[in-house]
Coordinates of C-alpha atoms and ligand atoms in Angstrom, one line a residue:
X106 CA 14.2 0.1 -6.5
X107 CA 15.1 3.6 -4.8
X108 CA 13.5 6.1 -6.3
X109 CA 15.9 7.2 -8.6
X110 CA 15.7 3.9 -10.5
X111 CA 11.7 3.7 -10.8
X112 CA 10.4 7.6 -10.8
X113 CA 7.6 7.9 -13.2
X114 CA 9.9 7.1 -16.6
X115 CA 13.8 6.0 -16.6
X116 CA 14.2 2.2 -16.2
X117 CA 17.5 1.5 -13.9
X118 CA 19.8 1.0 -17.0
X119 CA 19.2 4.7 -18.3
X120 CA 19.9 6.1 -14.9
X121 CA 23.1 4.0 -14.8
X122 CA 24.6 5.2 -17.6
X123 CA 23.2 8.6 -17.2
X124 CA 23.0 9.2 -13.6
X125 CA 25.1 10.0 -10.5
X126 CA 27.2 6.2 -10.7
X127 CA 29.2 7.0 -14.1
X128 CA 30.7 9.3 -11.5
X129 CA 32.4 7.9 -8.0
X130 CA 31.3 9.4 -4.5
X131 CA 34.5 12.5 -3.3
X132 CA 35.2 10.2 -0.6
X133 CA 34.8 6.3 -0.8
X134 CA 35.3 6.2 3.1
X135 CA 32.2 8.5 3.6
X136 CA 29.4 6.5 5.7
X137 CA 26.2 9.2 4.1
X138 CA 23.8 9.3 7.7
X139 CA 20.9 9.0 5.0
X140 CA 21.2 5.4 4.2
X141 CA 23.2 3.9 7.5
X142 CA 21.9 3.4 10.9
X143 CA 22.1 6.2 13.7
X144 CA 24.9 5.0 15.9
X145 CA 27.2 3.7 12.5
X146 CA 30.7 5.5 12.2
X147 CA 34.0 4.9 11.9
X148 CA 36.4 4.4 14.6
X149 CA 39.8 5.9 14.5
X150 CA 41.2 2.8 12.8
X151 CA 38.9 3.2 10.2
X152 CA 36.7 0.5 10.5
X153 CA 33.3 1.0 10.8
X154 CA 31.2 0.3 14.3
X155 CA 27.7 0.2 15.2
X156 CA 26.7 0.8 18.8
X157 CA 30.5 1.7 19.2
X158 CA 31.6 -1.9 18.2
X159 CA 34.1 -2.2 15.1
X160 CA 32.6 -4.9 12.5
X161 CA 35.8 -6.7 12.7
X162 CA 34.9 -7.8 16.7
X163 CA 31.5 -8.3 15.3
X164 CA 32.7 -10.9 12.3
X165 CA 34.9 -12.0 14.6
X166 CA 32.4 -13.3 17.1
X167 CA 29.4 -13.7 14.8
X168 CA 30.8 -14.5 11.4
X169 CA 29.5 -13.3 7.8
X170 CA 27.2 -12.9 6.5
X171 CA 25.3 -11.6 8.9
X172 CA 22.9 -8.8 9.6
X173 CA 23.6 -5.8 12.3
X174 CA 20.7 -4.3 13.3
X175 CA 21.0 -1.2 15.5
X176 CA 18.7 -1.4 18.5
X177 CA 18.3 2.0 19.8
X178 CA 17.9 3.4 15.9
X179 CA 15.5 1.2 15.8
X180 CA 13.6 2.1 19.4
X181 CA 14.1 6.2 18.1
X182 CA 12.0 5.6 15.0
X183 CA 9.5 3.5 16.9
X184 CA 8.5 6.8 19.2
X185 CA 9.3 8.9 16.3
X186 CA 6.3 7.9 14.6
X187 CA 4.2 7.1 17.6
X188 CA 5.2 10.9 18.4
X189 CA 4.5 12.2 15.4
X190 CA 1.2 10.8 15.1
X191 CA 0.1 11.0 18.7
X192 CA -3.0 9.9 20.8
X193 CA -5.6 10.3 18.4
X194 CA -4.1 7.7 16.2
X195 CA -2.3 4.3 15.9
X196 CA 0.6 3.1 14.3
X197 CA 0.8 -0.9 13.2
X198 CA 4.4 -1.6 12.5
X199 CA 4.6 -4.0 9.9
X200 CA 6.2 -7.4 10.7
X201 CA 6.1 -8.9 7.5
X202 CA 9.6 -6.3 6.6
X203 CA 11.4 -7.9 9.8
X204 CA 9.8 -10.1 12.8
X205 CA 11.3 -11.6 15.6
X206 CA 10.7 -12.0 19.6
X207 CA 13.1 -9.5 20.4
X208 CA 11.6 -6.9 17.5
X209 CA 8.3 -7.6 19.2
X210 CA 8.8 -7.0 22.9
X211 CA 10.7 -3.6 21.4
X212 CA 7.1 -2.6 20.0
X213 CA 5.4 -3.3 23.0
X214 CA 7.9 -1.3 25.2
X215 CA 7.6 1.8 22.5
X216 CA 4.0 1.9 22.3
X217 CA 3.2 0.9 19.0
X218 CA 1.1 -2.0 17.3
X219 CA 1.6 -5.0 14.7
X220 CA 0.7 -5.8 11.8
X221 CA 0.9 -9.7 11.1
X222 CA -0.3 -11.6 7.8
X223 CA 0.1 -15.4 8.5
X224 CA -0.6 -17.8 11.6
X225 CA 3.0 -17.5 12.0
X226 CA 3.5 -14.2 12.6
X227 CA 0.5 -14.2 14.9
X228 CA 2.6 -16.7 16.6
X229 CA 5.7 -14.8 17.2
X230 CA 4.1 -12.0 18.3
X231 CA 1.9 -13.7 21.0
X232 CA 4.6 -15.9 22.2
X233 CA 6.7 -12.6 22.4
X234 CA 3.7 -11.1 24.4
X235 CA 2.5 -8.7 21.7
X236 CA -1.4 -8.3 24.0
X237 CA -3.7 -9.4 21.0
X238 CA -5.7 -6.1 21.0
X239 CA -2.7 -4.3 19.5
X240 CA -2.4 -6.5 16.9
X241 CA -3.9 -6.4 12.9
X242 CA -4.3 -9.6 10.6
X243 CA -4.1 -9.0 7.3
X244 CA -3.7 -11.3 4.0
X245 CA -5.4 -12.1 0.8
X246 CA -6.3 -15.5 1.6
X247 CA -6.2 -16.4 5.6
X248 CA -6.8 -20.3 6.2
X249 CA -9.3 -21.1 8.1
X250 CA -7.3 -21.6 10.9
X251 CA -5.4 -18.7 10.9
X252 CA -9.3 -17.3 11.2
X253 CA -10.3 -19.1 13.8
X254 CA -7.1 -18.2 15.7
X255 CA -7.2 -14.9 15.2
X256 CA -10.7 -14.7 16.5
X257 CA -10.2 -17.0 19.3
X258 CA -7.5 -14.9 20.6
X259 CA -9.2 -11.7 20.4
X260 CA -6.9 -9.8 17.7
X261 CA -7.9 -6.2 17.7
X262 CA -9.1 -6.2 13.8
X263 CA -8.8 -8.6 11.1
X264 CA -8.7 -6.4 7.7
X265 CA -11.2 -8.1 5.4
X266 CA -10.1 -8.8 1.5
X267 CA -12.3 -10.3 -0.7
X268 CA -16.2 -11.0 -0.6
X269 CA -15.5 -14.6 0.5
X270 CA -13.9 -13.3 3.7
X271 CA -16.4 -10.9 4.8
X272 CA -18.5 -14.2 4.8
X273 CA -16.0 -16.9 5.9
X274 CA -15.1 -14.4 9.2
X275 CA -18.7 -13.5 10.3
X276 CA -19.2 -17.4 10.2
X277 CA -15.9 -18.4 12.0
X278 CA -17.0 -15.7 14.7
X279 CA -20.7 -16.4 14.8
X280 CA -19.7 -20.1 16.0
X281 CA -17.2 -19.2 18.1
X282 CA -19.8 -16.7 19.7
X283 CA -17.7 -13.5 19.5
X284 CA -18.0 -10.6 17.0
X285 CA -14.8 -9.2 15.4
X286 CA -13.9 -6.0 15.2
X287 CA -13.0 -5.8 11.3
X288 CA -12.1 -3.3 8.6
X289 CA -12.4 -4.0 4.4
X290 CA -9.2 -3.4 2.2
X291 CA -9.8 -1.4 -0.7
X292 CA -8.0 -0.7 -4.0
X293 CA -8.5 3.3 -4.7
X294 CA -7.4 3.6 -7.9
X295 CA -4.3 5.1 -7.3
X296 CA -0.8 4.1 -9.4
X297 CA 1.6 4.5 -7.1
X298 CA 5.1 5.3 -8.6
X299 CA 7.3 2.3 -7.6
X300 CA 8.0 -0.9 -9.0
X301 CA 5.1 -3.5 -9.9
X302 CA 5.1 -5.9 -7.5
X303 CA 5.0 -3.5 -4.6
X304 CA 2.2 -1.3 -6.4
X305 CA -0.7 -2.1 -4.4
X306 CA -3.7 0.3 -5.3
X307 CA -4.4 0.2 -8.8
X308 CA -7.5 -1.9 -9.8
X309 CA -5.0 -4.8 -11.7
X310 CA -4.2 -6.8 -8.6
X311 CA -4.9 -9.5 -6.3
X312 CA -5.3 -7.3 -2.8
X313 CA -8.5 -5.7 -2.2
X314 CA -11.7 -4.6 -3.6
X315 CA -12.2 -1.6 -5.7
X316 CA -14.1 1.5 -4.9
X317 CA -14.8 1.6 -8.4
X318 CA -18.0 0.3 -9.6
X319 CA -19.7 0.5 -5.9
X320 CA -17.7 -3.1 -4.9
X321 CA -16.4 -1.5 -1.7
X322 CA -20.0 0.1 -1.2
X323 CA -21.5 -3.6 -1.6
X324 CA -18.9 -5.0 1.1
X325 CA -19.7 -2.0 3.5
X326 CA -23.6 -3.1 2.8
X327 CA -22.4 -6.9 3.9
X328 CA -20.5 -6.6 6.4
X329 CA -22.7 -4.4 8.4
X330 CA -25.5 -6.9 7.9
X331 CA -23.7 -9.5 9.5
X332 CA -24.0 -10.2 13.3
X333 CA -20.3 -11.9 13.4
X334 CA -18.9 -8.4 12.5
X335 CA -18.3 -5.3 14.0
X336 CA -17.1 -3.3 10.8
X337 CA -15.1 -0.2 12.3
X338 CA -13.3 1.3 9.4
X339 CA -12.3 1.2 5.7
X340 CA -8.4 0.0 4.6
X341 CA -5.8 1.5 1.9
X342 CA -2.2 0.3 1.5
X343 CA -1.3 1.6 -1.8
X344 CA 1.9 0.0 -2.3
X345 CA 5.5 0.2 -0.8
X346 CA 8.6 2.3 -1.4
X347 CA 7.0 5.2 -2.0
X348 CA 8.0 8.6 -1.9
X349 CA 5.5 10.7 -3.1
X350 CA 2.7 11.9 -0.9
X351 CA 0.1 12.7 -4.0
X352 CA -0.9 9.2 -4.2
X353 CA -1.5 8.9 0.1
X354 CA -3.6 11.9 -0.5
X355 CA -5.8 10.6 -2.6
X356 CA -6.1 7.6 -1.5
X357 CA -7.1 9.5 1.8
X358 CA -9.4 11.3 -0.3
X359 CA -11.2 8.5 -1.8
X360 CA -11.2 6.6 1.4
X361 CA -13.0 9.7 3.1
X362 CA -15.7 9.5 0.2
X363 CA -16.3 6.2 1.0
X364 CA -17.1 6.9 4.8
X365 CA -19.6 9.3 3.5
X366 CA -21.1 7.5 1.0
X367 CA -21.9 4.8 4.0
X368 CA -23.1 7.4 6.1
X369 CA -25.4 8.7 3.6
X370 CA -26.7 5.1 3.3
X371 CA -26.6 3.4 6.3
X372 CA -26.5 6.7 8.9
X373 CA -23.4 4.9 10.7
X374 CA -20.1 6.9 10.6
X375 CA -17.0 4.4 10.6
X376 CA -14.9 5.7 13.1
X377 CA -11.7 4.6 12.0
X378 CA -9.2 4.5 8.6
X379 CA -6.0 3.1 8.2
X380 CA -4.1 4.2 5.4
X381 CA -0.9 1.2 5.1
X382 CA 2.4 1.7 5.1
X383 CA 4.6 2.0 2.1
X384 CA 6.7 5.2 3.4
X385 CA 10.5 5.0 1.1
X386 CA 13.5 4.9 3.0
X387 CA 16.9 6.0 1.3
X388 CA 19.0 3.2 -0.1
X389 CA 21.6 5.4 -2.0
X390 CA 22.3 8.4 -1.4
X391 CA 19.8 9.8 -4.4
X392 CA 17.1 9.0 -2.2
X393 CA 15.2 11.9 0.5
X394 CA 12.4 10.0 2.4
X395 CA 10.2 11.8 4.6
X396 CA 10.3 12.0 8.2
X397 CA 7.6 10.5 10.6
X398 CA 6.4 14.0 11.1
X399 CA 5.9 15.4 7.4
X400 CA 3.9 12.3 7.1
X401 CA 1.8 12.7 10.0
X402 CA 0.9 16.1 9.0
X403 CA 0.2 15.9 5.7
X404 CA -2.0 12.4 6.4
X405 CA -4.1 14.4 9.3
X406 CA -4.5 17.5 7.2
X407 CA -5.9 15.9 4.1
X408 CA -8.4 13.9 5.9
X409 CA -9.1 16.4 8.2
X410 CA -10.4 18.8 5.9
X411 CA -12.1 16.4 3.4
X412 CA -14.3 15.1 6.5
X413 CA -15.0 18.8 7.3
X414 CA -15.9 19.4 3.8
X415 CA -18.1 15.8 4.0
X416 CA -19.6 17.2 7.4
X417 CA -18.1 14.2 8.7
X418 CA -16.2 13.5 12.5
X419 CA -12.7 12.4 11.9
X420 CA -11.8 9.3 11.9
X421 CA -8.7 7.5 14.2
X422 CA -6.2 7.4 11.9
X423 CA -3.4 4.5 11.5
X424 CA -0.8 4.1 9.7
X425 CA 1.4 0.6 8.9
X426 CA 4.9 1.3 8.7
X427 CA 7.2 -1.7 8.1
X428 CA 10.4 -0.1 6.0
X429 CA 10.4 2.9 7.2
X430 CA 10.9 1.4 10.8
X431 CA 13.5 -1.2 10.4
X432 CA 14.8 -0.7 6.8
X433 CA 17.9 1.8 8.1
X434 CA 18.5 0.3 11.2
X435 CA 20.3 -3.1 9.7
X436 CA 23.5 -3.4 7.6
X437 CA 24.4 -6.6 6.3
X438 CA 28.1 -7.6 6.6
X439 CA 30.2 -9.7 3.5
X440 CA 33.5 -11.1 3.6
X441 CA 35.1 -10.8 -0.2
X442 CA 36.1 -13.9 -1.3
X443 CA 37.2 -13.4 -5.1
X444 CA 37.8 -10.5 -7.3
X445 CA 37.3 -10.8 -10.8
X446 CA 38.4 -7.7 -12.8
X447 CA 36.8 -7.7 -16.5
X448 CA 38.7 -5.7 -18.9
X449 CA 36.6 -2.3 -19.9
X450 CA 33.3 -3.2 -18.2
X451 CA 33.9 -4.0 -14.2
X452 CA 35.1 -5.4 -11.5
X453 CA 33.1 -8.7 -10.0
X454 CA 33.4 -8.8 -6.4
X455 CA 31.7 -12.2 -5.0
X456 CA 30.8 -12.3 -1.2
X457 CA 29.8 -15.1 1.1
X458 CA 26.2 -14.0 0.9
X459 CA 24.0 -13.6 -1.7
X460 CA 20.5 -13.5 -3.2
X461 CA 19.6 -15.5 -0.6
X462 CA 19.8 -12.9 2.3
X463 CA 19.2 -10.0 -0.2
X464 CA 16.7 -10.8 -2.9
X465 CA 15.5 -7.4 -3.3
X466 CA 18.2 -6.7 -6.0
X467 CA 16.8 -9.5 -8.6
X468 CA 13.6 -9.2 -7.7
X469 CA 12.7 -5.6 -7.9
X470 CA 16.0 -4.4 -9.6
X471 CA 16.5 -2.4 -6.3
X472 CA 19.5 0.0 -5.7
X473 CA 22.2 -0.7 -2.6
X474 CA 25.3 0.9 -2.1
X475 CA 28.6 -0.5 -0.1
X476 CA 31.7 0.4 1.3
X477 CA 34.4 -0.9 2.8
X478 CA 34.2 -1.4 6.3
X479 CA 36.8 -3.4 7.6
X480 CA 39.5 -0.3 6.9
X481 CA 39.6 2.6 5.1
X482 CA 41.3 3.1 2.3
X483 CA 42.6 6.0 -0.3
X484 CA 43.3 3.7 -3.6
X485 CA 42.0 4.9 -6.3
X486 CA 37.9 3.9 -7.1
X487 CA 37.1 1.6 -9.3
X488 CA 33.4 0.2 -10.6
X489 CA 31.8 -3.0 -9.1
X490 CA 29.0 -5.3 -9.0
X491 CA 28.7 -7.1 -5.7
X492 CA 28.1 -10.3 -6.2
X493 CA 26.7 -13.6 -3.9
X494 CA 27.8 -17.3 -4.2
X495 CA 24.9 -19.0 -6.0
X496 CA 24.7 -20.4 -9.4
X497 CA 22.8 -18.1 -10.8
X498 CA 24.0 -15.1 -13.0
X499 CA 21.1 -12.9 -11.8
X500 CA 22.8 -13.2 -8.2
X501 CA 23.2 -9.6 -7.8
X502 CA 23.4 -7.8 -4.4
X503 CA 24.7 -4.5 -5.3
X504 CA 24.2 -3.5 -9.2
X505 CA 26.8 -0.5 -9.5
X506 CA 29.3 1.1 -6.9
X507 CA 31.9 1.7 -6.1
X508 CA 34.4 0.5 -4.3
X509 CA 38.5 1.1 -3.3
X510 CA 41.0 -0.7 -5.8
X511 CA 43.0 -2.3 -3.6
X512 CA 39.9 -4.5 -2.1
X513 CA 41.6 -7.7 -1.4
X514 CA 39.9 -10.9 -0.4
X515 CA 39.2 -11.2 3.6
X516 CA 38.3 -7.5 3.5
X517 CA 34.7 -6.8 5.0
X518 CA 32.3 -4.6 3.5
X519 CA 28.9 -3.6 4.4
X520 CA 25.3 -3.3 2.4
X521 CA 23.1 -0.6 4.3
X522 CA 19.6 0.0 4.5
X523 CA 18.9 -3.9 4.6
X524 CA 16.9 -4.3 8.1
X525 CA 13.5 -4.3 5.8
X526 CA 12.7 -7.6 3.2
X527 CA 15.9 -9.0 3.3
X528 CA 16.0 -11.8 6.8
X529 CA 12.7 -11.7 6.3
X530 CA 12.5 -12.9 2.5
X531 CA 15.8 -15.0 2.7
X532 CA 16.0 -18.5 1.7
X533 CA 18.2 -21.4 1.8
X534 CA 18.9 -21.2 -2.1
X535 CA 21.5 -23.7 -2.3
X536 CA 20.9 -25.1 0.7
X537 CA 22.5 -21.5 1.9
X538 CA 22.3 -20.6 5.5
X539 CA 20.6 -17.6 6.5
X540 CA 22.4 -15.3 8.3
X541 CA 22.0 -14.2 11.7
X542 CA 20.2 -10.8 13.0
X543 CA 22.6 -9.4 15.6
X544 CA 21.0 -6.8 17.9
X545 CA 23.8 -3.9 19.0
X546 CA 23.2 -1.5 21.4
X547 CA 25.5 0.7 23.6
X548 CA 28.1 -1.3 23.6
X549 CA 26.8 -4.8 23.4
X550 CA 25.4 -7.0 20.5
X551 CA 23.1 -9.8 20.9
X552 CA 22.0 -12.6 18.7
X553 CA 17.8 -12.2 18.0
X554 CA 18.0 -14.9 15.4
X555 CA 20.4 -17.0 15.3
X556 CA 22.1 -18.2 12.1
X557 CA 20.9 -21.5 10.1
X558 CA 23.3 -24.9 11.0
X559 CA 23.4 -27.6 8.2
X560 CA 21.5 -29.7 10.9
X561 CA 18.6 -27.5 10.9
X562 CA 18.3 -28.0 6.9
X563 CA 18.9 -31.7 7.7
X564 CA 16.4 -31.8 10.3
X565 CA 13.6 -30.9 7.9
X566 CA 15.0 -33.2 5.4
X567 CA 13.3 -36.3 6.6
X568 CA 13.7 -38.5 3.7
Ligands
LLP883 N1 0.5 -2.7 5.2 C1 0.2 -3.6 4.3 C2 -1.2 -4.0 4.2 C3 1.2 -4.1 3.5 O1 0.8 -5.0 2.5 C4 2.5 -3.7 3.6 C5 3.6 -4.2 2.8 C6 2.8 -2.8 4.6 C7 1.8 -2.3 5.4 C8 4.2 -2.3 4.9 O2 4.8 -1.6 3.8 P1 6.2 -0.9 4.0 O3 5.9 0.3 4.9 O4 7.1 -1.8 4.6 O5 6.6 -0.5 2.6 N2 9.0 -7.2 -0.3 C9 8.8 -5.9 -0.9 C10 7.8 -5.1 -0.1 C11 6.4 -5.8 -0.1 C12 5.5 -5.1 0.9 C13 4.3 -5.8 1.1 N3 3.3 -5.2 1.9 C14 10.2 -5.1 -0.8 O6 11.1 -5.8 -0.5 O7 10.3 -4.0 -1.2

């Protein structure tokens, strides 16, 4: 769901049939920097590289589907944002939009934190040496044992979610002797402009507890009763794919309230706020993100001055980028296996992937775009729907593009913008494989996850 699909009114259909894809792109063999990975091009053959390696080598040695991450894009918007938002303030990359050992010792070496939400994210990242200060545990529901493990380990905050939790982690920590650094998620009230299920702030959802009606007051007023606790700051993650700053701003706003509304009560001042991630990244061309900087600015400003208007210190400030990070820095590579040209509507090209490495498409209705990237090409355009291999009609990877008309089968092409919630939330639909993550960087490209053999589905299958 770029933004040009879910802005405030237009559902995607309207914006199909009235927007930029009735017409095709000048030049079909244009890579648009927006929405590929720094180092992609095109090499004088015309196919396209990344890290100056042609994606037919990279087929070639690692098959397709597979996913192309570009390492040093990736490194450059890790210290963009630490940059950007300096010493007085931390930013948590988000490992639920792509994790892996390789991703985390990356993170370590640039300076910036994690964000995990399950025991085995924790996992990766300690086993990848992520030092459990720098890291965040978040979630809706944590098991008991992710709890305990999370204290035992010393994780530099767990963010609290529901009343049950401010009670079930001061108890896990009181008997393991230790007191946890936490902060409390709340829901400000804000409807973020992007599609349902990533809408994370208004009060109709399962994450958080509302400022409204004094329920984040009444958890401030727990945890700081509790000896297992050491509450340092409030929470806000108001949703992802978002491209408007309004709705950051107020959530800063409300969040700011909050700390003074706590210190009027309790004379403490919480000395920290994190307001999530949930920064958009451009998946078609239609789409202009923000850059690290504009964000960091316009974050510090607001809650800046509403803390001088409160008479208030200011907070440390973090921020939880997942998307923004590692969403441009992967493309994910197809080979064609049939056309299917239907008379007056369009052409059905079906790939060797699917929904199962990319179910962002189904689920959210998001936008992609493709080219060729195998060759170049100067046929004339004609209008397709990328399709995967599953039986399932709704197995969509890119809605509308288009594409050269003399695609044949064998030809490669290539789905940017898919580093974030794609590897991550693939499955083995079908008893599908999922596709490798290949690391390339100056030259070289690495497997960091390797793909799926039909013995590893049959080593689960114990029956
Ligand atoms: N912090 C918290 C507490 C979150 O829940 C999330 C995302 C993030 C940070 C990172 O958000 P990001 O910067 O990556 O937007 N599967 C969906 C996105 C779900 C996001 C869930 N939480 C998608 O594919 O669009």
């Amino acid at each position: 769901m770029s933004r040009s699909a879910h802005p405030a009114g237009p559902r995607h259909a309207d914006v199909m049939t009235e927007g930029h894809y009735t017409a095709p792109p000048a030049d079909l063999n244009a890579l648009d920097a927006k929405v590929w990975a720094r180092t992609v091009t095109r090499d004088e053959d015309g196919a396209v590289t990344v890290g100056g390696i042609e994606v037919t080598r990279l087929a070639e040695e690692f098959g397709t589907p597979a996913y192309f991450l570009d390492e040093s894009d990736f490194r450059a918007r890790c210290r963009a944002w630490a940059d950007a938002f300096g010493r007085d303030a931390d930013v948590f990359y988000a490992g639920k939009a792509f994790l892996s050992r390789a991703v985390v010792r990356w993170l370590k070496e640039e300076g910036l934190n994690l964000d995990v939400c399950s025991g085995g994210e924790l996992t990766c990242a300690l086993d990848a040496g992520m030092p459990a200060e720098r890291i965040a545990f978040h979630g809706n529901n944590k098991t008991v044992e992710e709890i305990e493990r999370a204290v035992t380990v010393g994780v530099g905050r767990i963010v609290l979610d529901s009343f049950q939790e401010i009670a079930r982690v001061a108890h896990i920590a009181q008997q393991l002797g230790k007191r946890q650094r936490v902060q409390i998620r709340v829901t400000v009230g804000v409807e973020a402009h992007t599609h349902e299920f990533i809408a994370t702030a208004h009060e109709d959802q399962k994450f958080g507890i509302a400022l409204a009606g004094g329920q984040a007051a009444e958890a401030v007023r727990r945890a700081l009763t509790l000896d297992g606790l050491e509450l340092i700051g409030i929470h806000s993650h108001i949703g992802s794919q978002i491209f408007d700053m309004a709705g950051f701003e107020v959530s800063a706003r409300r969040v700011v309230q909050l700390l003074a509304e706590v210190r009027d009560e309790h004379g403490v001042e919480l000395p920290e706020i994190d307001l999530g991630g949930g920064l958009g990244i451009a998946y078609t061309s239609e789409d202009d993100p923000r850059e690290p900087h504009e964000i960091a600015k316009a974050l510090g400003d607001i809650v800046t001055r509403e803390c001088e208007a409160a008479g208030l210190a200011t907070p440390r400030i973090s921020v939880e980028p997942g998307r923004a990070i590692v969403g441009p820095t992967a493309f994910t590579l197809y080979e064609v296996g049939t056309i299917k040209p239907l008379e007056g509507l369009r052409t059905y090209v079906s790939v060797d992937g699917g929904m199962s490495d990319n179910i962002r498409t189904a689920l959210y209705d998001a936008e992609y775009s493709v080219v060729l990237a195998s060759r170049t090409s100067d046929a004339e355009p004609m209008l397709v729907r990328v399709v995967g291999k599953h039986c399932e009609s709704g197995d969509i990877v890119v809605k509308d593009a288009f594409l050269p008309s003399d695609l044949a089968p064998g030809d490669l092409i290539a789905v940017p913008a898919t580093g974030a919630y794609c590897r991550s939330m693939a499955s083995n639909y079908n008893h599908a494989l999922r596709p490798p993550v290949v690391a390339v960087r100056d030259g070289e490209a690495r497997v960091i996850v390797r793909r799926e053999t039909e013995e590893d589905l049959l080593r689960l299958d114990v029956g």
